[in-house]
XYZ file of C-alpha atoms in Angstrom:
560
model
C 25.054 108.637 260.894
C 23.567 106.501 258.184
C 20.211 107.653 256.954
C 17.589 105.168 255.813
C 16.914 105.890 252.144
C 13.164 105.363 252.488
C 13.003 107.769 255.431
C 15.101 110.270 253.508
C 12.809 110.013 250.537
C 9.773 110.586 252.751
C 11.384 113.547 254.519
C 12.458 115.205 251.289
C 9.058 114.436 249.786
C 7.363 116.180 252.674
C 9.753 119.065 252.359
C 8.972 119.517 248.684
C 5.276 118.984 249.315
C 5.424 121.766 251.880
C 7.122 123.977 249.325
C 4.436 123.215 246.746
C 1.668 124.099 249.184
C 3.488 127.260 250.187
C 3.843 128.181 246.495
C 0.089 128.194 246.241
C -0.175 131.582 247.858
C -3.061 134.033 247.735
C -1.261 135.834 244.901
C -1.169 132.586 242.924
C -4.878 132.126 243.479
C -5.603 135.701 242.377
C -3.571 135.139 239.207
C -5.629 132.012 238.518
C -8.827 134.048 238.910
C -7.557 136.687 236.478
C -6.625 133.912 234.049
C -10.189 132.512 234.423
C -8.858 129.246 235.855
C -11.691 129.155 238.345
C -11.510 125.522 239.420
C -7.781 125.849 240.029
C -8.360 129.035 242.020
C -11.066 127.382 244.126
C -8.806 124.441 244.957
C -5.999 126.790 246.005
C -8.280 128.997 248.082
C -9.992 126.114 249.835
C -6.533 124.856 250.836
C -5.634 128.339 252.058
C -8.769 128.534 254.220
C -7.323 125.489 256.014
C -3.616 126.354 256.085
C -4.232 130.070 256.733
C -7.600 129.807 258.436
C -7.418 133.218 260.119
C -6.700 135.180 256.922
C -10.024 136.707 255.938
C -8.913 137.559 252.379
C -8.778 133.848 251.505
C -12.499 133.569 252.203
C -13.300 136.697 250.221
C -11.507 135.624 247.052
C -13.038 132.145 247.286
C -16.465 133.742 247.562
C -15.611 136.015 244.643
C -14.844 133.011 242.428
C -18.301 131.649 243.222
C -19.795 135.023 242.279
C -17.920 134.910 238.973
C -19.445 131.472 238.434
C -22.952 132.793 239.013
C -23.330 130.996 242.362
C -24.272 133.795 244.741
C -25.623 131.521 247.498
C -22.329 129.636 247.782
C -20.412 132.920 247.655
C -22.408 134.274 250.597
C -21.410 131.290 252.753
C -17.718 132.075 252.257
C -18.130 135.818 252.795
C -19.903 135.118 256.092
C -17.069 132.783 257.098
C -14.628 135.589 256.319
C -16.529 137.972 258.575
C -16.626 135.306 261.299
C -12.838 135.011 261.081
C -12.397 138.775 261.124
C -15.424 140.947 261.989
C -13.534 143.941 260.574
C -12.961 142.337 257.171
C -13.855 145.116 254.748
C -13.537 142.897 251.660
C -15.975 140.298 252.960
C -18.511 143.032 253.619
C -18.014 144.048 249.986
C -18.810 140.446 249.052
C -21.974 140.448 251.139
C -22.983 143.717 249.492
C -22.419 142.193 246.054
C -24.647 139.224 246.925
C -27.353 141.543 248.273
C -27.218 143.618 245.101
C -27.557 140.549 242.890
C -30.546 139.545 245.022
C -32.041 142.988 244.313
C -31.690 143.961 247.977
C -30.482 147.490 247.373
C -30.690 148.495 251.035
C -28.595 145.488 252.053
C -26.061 146.212 249.324
C -25.690 149.851 250.344
C -25.398 148.944 254.030
C -22.675 146.355 253.431
C -20.749 148.566 251.002
C -20.808 151.436 253.502
C -19.656 149.090 256.276
C -16.807 147.891 254.043
C -15.593 151.438 253.364
C -15.893 152.365 257.031
C -13.620 149.426 257.937
C -11.118 149.989 255.094
C -7.706 151.384 255.894
C -6.842 154.928 254.800
C -4.746 153.693 251.870
C -6.648 150.448 251.246
C -8.136 150.789 247.783
C -9.159 147.140 247.267
C -12.642 147.544 248.797
C -13.245 150.364 246.303
C -12.050 148.147 243.458
C -14.388 145.310 244.359
C -17.395 147.514 245.079
C -16.848 148.862 241.569
C -16.639 145.326 240.198
C -19.782 144.405 242.132
C -21.802 147.039 240.281
C -20.684 145.500 236.992
C -21.710 141.932 237.921
C -24.840 140.310 236.510
C -26.646 137.463 238.222
C -28.259 135.854 235.222
C -25.383 134.646 233.110
C -26.746 136.560 230.147
C -25.322 135.520 226.779
C -22.363 137.478 225.487
C -23.264 141.158 225.873
C -20.500 143.775 226.020
C -22.733 146.468 227.474
C -24.520 144.519 230.194
C -24.313 147.125 232.992
C -27.071 149.703 233.172
C -26.079 153.388 233.035
C -26.970 153.746 236.717
C -24.849 150.749 237.773
C -21.941 151.884 235.608
C -22.065 155.363 237.123
C -22.222 153.940 240.655
C -19.105 151.900 239.848
C -17.320 154.926 238.391
C -18.170 157.067 241.435
C -16.800 154.606 243.996
C -13.736 153.802 241.882
C -12.864 157.493 241.622
C -13.002 157.671 245.420
C -10.517 154.809 245.460
C -8.241 156.677 243.049
C -8.286 159.650 245.409
C -6.786 157.562 248.225
C -4.466 155.404 246.117
C -3.703 156.672 242.593
C -1.084 153.927 242.150
C -3.526 150.984 242.116
C -3.571 149.687 238.536
C -6.625 147.511 239.224
C -8.656 150.614 240.061
C -7.998 152.071 236.618
C -8.564 148.716 234.930
C -11.990 148.459 236.563
C -12.746 152.096 235.743
C -12.052 151.266 232.115
C -14.429 148.299 232.335
C -17.172 150.536 233.721
C -16.565 153.099 230.968
C -16.626 150.367 228.331
C -20.117 149.237 229.342
C -21.346 152.701 228.310
C -18.893 153.132 225.398
C -17.279 156.105 227.132
C -14.075 157.439 225.613
C -12.525 157.573 229.109
C -12.072 153.801 228.894
C -8.961 154.121 226.734
C -7.192 156.562 229.053
C -8.030 154.445 232.099
C -6.707 151.273 230.455
C -3.571 153.174 229.405
C -3.048 154.375 232.971
C -3.438 150.816 234.235
C -0.745 149.706 231.771
C 1.563 152.552 232.835
C 1.174 151.534 236.474
C 1.582 147.821 235.737
C 3.325 147.229 232.376
C 3.409 143.496 233.104
C -0.368 143.203 233.345
C -1.691 141.021 230.509
C -5.229 141.860 231.666
C -4.685 145.557 230.879
C -3.473 144.796 227.353
C -6.455 142.519 226.791
C -8.873 145.140 228.116
C -7.431 147.740 225.764
C -7.801 145.310 222.871
C -11.453 144.702 223.777
C -12.143 148.424 223.658
C -10.519 148.722 220.218
C -12.477 145.664 219.052
C -15.771 147.474 219.660
C -14.520 150.264 217.412
C -14.124 147.550 214.733
C -10.363 148.166 214.599
C -9.691 144.449 214.522
C -6.010 144.431 213.510
C -4.963 146.712 216.372
C -7.141 144.803 218.830
C -5.346 141.581 217.957
C -1.973 143.324 218.430
C -3.012 144.085 222.022
C -3.956 140.452 222.610
C -0.596 139.408 221.186
C 1.121 141.902 223.519
C -0.657 140.271 226.475
C 0.550 136.856 225.330
C 4.117 138.132 225.124
C 3.838 138.957 228.822
C 2.192 135.633 229.662
C 1.911 133.055 226.842
C -0.577 131.086 228.950
C -2.970 133.965 229.629
C -6.163 132.325 228.390
C -8.455 135.418 228.285
C -6.259 136.875 225.517
C -7.163 133.911 223.297
C -10.826 134.183 224.285
C -11.014 137.842 223.345
C -9.032 137.142 220.186
C -11.634 134.530 219.269
C -14.500 136.922 219.942
C -12.754 139.593 217.878
C -12.420 137.171 214.965
C -16.117 136.332 215.272
C -17.055 140.017 215.203
C -14.723 140.556 212.246
C -16.424 137.699 210.395
C -19.824 139.329 210.925
C -18.579 142.707 209.676
C -16.579 141.657 206.633
C -18.098 138.989 204.330
C -14.801 138.701 202.414
C -13.033 137.152 205.405
C -16.098 135.719 207.147
C -15.275 132.033 206.653
C -11.583 132.328 207.527
C -12.207 134.479 210.595
C -15.046 132.282 211.842
C -12.767 129.223 211.649
C -9.878 131.079 213.247
C -12.220 132.162 216.040
C -12.995 128.545 216.895
C -9.275 127.701 216.901
C -8.447 130.575 219.248
C -11.313 129.707 221.565
C -10.131 126.129 221.857
C -6.697 127.463 222.853
C -8.447 129.435 225.573
C -10.249 126.348 226.802
C -7.008 124.362 226.830
C -5.399 127.012 229.063
C -8.250 127.056 231.562
C -9.196 124.088 233.702
C -12.006 123.117 231.310
C -14.395 123.902 234.120
C -18.107 124.048 233.501
C -17.892 127.839 233.693
C -15.239 127.938 230.956
C -17.431 125.812 228.741
C -20.431 128.000 229.548
C -18.429 130.989 228.360
C -17.692 128.997 225.214
C -21.442 128.538 224.861
C -21.784 132.345 225.061
C -19.273 132.604 222.263
C -21.044 130.030 220.089
C -24.247 132.063 220.370
C -22.393 135.204 219.307
C -20.735 133.345 216.430
C -24.030 131.777 215.343
C -22.620 128.231 215.651
C -25.900 126.694 216.779
C -25.152 123.121 215.699
C -22.029 123.047 217.851
C -23.823 124.880 220.656
C -26.606 122.308 220.757
C -24.122 119.436 220.792
C -22.088 121.065 223.584
C -25.053 121.956 225.790
C -26.709 118.580 225.263
C -23.499 116.943 226.506
C -23.167 119.355 229.448
C -26.799 118.772 230.465
C -25.938 115.146 231.320
C -23.448 116.208 234.008
C -24.459 115.621 237.616
C -23.183 119.097 238.536
C -24.885 120.777 235.608
C -25.417 124.524 235.782
C -29.090 125.112 234.983
C -28.024 127.817 232.544
C -27.074 124.985 230.152
C -30.790 124.511 229.487
C -31.111 128.138 228.431
C -28.425 127.690 225.804
C -29.803 124.327 224.733
C -33.169 126.022 224.185
C -31.614 128.872 222.197
C -29.616 126.474 220.023
C -32.488 124.075 219.383
C -34.759 126.936 218.317
C -32.214 128.196 215.796
C -31.723 124.625 214.569
C -35.524 124.264 214.206
C -35.512 121.426 216.730
C -38.577 122.876 218.434
C -39.532 119.952 220.735
C -36.031 119.789 222.248
C -35.908 123.573 222.493
C -39.265 123.843 224.235
C -38.361 121.109 226.733
C -35.054 122.812 227.544
C -36.559 126.293 227.923
C -39.368 125.003 230.131
C -36.746 123.319 232.338
C -34.790 126.571 232.606
C -37.816 128.778 233.234
C -39.342 126.528 235.890
C -36.209 125.535 237.806
C -33.966 128.606 237.645
C -34.105 131.281 240.304
C -36.529 133.941 238.943
C -33.781 136.551 239.433
C -31.747 134.763 236.751
C -34.455 134.951 234.083
C -33.762 137.629 231.470
C -36.116 139.154 228.850
C -34.413 137.190 226.068
C -35.499 133.967 227.788
C -39.149 134.973 227.410
C -38.437 135.841 223.779
C -37.050 132.402 222.970
C -39.748 130.632 224.972
C -42.383 132.604 223.069
C -40.789 131.788 219.708
C -40.627 128.093 220.595
C -44.237 128.028 221.766
C -45.482 129.693 218.596
C -43.405 127.316 216.475
C -44.991 124.428 218.434
C -48.542 125.644 217.835
C -48.980 127.236 221.275
C -49.649 130.680 219.846
C -51.515 132.221 222.776
C -48.844 131.220 225.297
C -46.144 132.282 222.867
C -47.548 135.760 222.382
C -48.022 136.117 226.119
C -44.321 135.446 226.658
C -43.258 137.707 223.801
C -45.303 140.519 225.346
C -43.647 139.756 228.675
C -40.231 140.033 227.010
C -41.128 143.406 225.519
C -42.570 144.724 228.782
C -39.305 143.850 230.550
C -37.065 145.210 227.800
C -38.608 147.634 225.329
C -35.452 147.495 223.209
C -36.532 143.989 222.124
C -38.731 145.434 219.415
C -38.316 142.449 217.102
C -40.744 140.486 219.267
C -43.473 142.901 218.180
C -43.044 141.662 214.623
C -43.388 138.059 215.789
C -46.544 138.959 217.723
C -47.967 140.752 214.695
C -47.261 137.812 212.387
C -48.787 135.323 214.804
C -51.944 137.423 215.239
C -52.246 137.725 211.463
C -52.028 133.931 211.108
C -54.830 133.621 213.650
C -56.881 136.147 211.620
C -56.930 138.579 214.532
C -56.424 141.369 212.042
C -57.145 144.446 214.160
C -54.721 143.304 216.875
C -52.209 142.325 214.191
C -52.413 145.755 212.570
C -51.840 147.449 215.918
C -48.851 145.181 216.622
C -47.388 145.847 213.171
C -47.878 149.597 213.650
C -45.976 149.473 216.953
C -43.284 147.263 215.439
C -42.782 149.562 212.445
C -42.623 152.671 214.642
C -40.247 151.192 217.223
C -37.936 148.763 215.425
C -35.008 149.569 213.187
C -35.380 146.043 211.858
C -38.851 146.680 210.410
C -39.026 146.471 206.618
C -41.366 147.689 203.887
C -43.073 144.256 203.779
C -43.868 144.736 207.484
C -45.435 148.115 206.693
C -47.367 146.496 203.831
C -48.585 143.777 206.214
C -49.727 146.460 208.641
C -51.928 147.868 205.870
C -53.253 144.451 204.890
C -54.081 143.609 208.521
C -56.141 146.786 208.917
C -57.791 146.187 205.533
C -58.889 142.668 206.482
C -60.006 143.919 209.905
C -62.657 146.123 208.267
C -66.177 144.670 208.498
C -68.776 146.309 206.210
C -71.495 145.132 208.607
C -69.831 147.086 211.419
C -68.053 149.794 209.433
C -65.101 151.401 211.176
C -63.584 153.800 208.652
C -60.556 154.454 210.903
C -59.345 150.979 209.957
C -59.482 151.906 206.267
C -57.672 155.172 206.963
C -54.888 153.283 208.793
C -54.650 150.719 206.009
C -54.441 153.367 203.285
C -51.868 155.343 205.282
C -49.642 152.249 205.584
C -49.951 151.474 201.852
C -49.223 155.083 200.979
C -46.036 155.034 203.094
C -44.859 151.886 201.330
C -45.191 153.553 197.925
C -43.422 156.669 199.170
C -40.496 154.733 200.628
C -40.132 152.121 197.884
C -37.572 152.758 195.148
C -40.346 152.335 192.577
C -44.136 151.825 192.767
C -45.267 148.333 193.792
C -48.227 146.840 191.911
C -49.503 144.810 194.883
C -49.614 147.933 197.026
C -51.577 149.808 194.352
C -54.051 146.918 194.227
C -54.617 146.971 197.994
C -54.981 150.748 197.969
C -57.664 150.247 195.347
C -59.436 147.626 197.462
C -59.220 149.844 200.528
C -60.500 152.962 198.808
C -63.337 151.032 197.188
C -64.546 150.123 200.684
C -64.661 153.848 201.493
C -67.641 154.082 199.114
C -70.209 153.457 201.844
C -72.925 155.173 199.804
C -73.211 152.900 196.777
C -75.772 155.276 195.218
C -73.269 158.089 195.168
C -69.967 156.561 194.026
C -66.995 158.926 194.009
C -64.458 156.671 192.335
C -61.916 156.738 195.158
C -60.349 153.499 193.923
C -60.002 154.573 190.267
C -56.445 156.045 190.314
C -55.116 153.043 192.206
C -56.675 150.479 189.863
C -55.255 152.444 186.947
C -51.804 152.435 188.528
C -52.073 148.708 189.179
C -53.026 148.072 185.531
C -50.134 150.181 184.243
C -47.572 148.498 186.503
C -48.819 144.956 185.878
C -49.229 145.127 182.096
C -45.659 146.470 181.872
C -44.299 143.192 183.251
C -42.492 140.818 180.902
C -44.534 137.899 182.253
C -48.013 138.153 183.736
C -48.917 135.423 186.229
C -52.321 133.812 186.635
C -52.770 135.707 189.902
C -51.971 138.958 188.074
C -54.577 138.121 185.417
C -57.234 137.531 188.040
C -56.473 140.873 189.698
C -56.408 142.630 186.305
C -59.914 141.335 185.611
C -61.062 142.861 188.916
C -59.425 146.170 187.965
C -60.950 146.211 184.449
C -64.390 145.395 185.846
C -64.161 148.298 188.284
C -62.927 150.720 185.638
C -65.511 149.527 183.119
C -68.300 150.072 185.645
C -66.904 153.487 186.579
C -66.817 154.672 182.958
C -70.280 153.236 182.224
C -72.155 154.537 185.256
C -70.149 157.441 186.674
C -68.131 159.017 183.840
C -70.730 158.109 181.183
C -67.983 157.202 178.720
C -69.228 154.133 176.787
C -66.047 153.841 174.707
C -63.781 153.462 177.751
C -66.336 151.270 179.482
C -66.429 148.891 176.522
C -62.635 148.917 176.252
C -62.148 147.870 179.885
C -64.794 145.161 179.801
C -63.272 143.823 176.569
C -59.884 143.586 178.281
C -61.484 141.728 181.159
C -63.063 139.198 178.779
C -59.768 138.742 176.942
C -58.238 137.536 180.201
C -61.299 135.637 181.416
C -63.934 134.825 178.794
C -66.362 133.729 181.529
C -66.085 136.936 183.580
C -69.708 137.476 184.792
C -69.478 141.257 185.124
C -68.110 141.813 181.617
C -70.612 139.364 180.126
C -73.449 141.142 181.902
C -72.255 144.439 180.398
C -72.331 142.915 176.897
C -75.868 141.614 177.434
C -77.046 145.027 178.525
C -75.533 146.626 175.433
C -77.200 144.117 173.110
């Protein structure tokens, strides 16, 4: 029988089309998720929910992709559809528990997780895997942070994953996720768990990459890159290996100035390879934005996020990054507009302490000091590890001449932050000094000022003239009984004179302060020590620097 060529073409086309659809199995979709090809995975899984509509796993993995993309509401829709298809779907109950947890509904999370485990088969370890992963999820899309899970969440993940190991010690994904949980707390167990995952599945590029990430955080960059290369030998198109390679190069650049430029450029190259191997989805580009923050590439970050913000399907998180970038680029109006958009439109659960920090910085830079300090305080109250904001608050209060509050903020900053410097301690002293009001004398302010100045001198490699001068000023104010002067300031003025006159060049400001010191010392020797020779010597030195000095001229008149 003769076959019409057009019909044959159509039949064979349908046959091959059917094969192509069949090739897009759940395993293919899961591989796409692991490779961070989220758009590709979503397309596959949406097709599978049509062609295999009764298979509840299809709905779970589709919902999981939405969770990975920080879209919990959409994820919940698919998990509920999975439960509707199969009321005994343990994985979809895991998904519902993950959504509840991200929504800070701990009771709902626990209930759904328990339901999932009750429905799981005796040897079914996947619910344990994904409950563990759920504890490691964040719902705010925080910028690149290797240790984002809290100790409590990490331990909850470890506990449930170990229960999974007890029922199925051959599941490589269990050990891979255990390693991830350990890594968030920098536990040494991470390495052994990643190694076990590799032993169980030697063809897993994800396990090699995970092991490389762990080594990266030990700053063993060469060996980390070897692990990424090993992953690429297994699968040359495994994008996450290039992403982690890029982030390793960026960390290397920060740690070694000798290779900083080369490694920073190489990092960009590797990251672009990663992007080329993903589907260039918005989420992939958002991860690139994370990387640009880590790498300090704020010009490129601002350009990227400005472009992404014009998309109709924009993720609001773009505005966060646009705000961060614009602040670092000193484009304060654009930064403030972007951060206000993020803070007012994003779900409050997605706001992180760092957002308040940047908003506060932008407000202060835009002249909105009161609002700025309010947001910086909010950032610190939510995350007391953000001690650098205390320095910003202290500096802003000092600018506003709110010296007592500034001194208190500096004192807290110096005591809490590893980033505090000797100039910050000096500013603490100056703030307390200027806060003192002789009309309403509070000697505790002088004591705090002198203590701060004293600490600066003790910690400095050599005495600092400016500190000696302020100690002199401070101790002079201690002389509340002007009829019974003790000379508290004398040793500090003498130290200031010795340090300043030893300089190769004496500035005009130095000369003015020297005159003040000589006047004090001259008066001390005339009235307190009764040493006319030293009194005359000091007043003569004052006049040599300032022939119109009233105090020295008055002394000369009295002597005549």
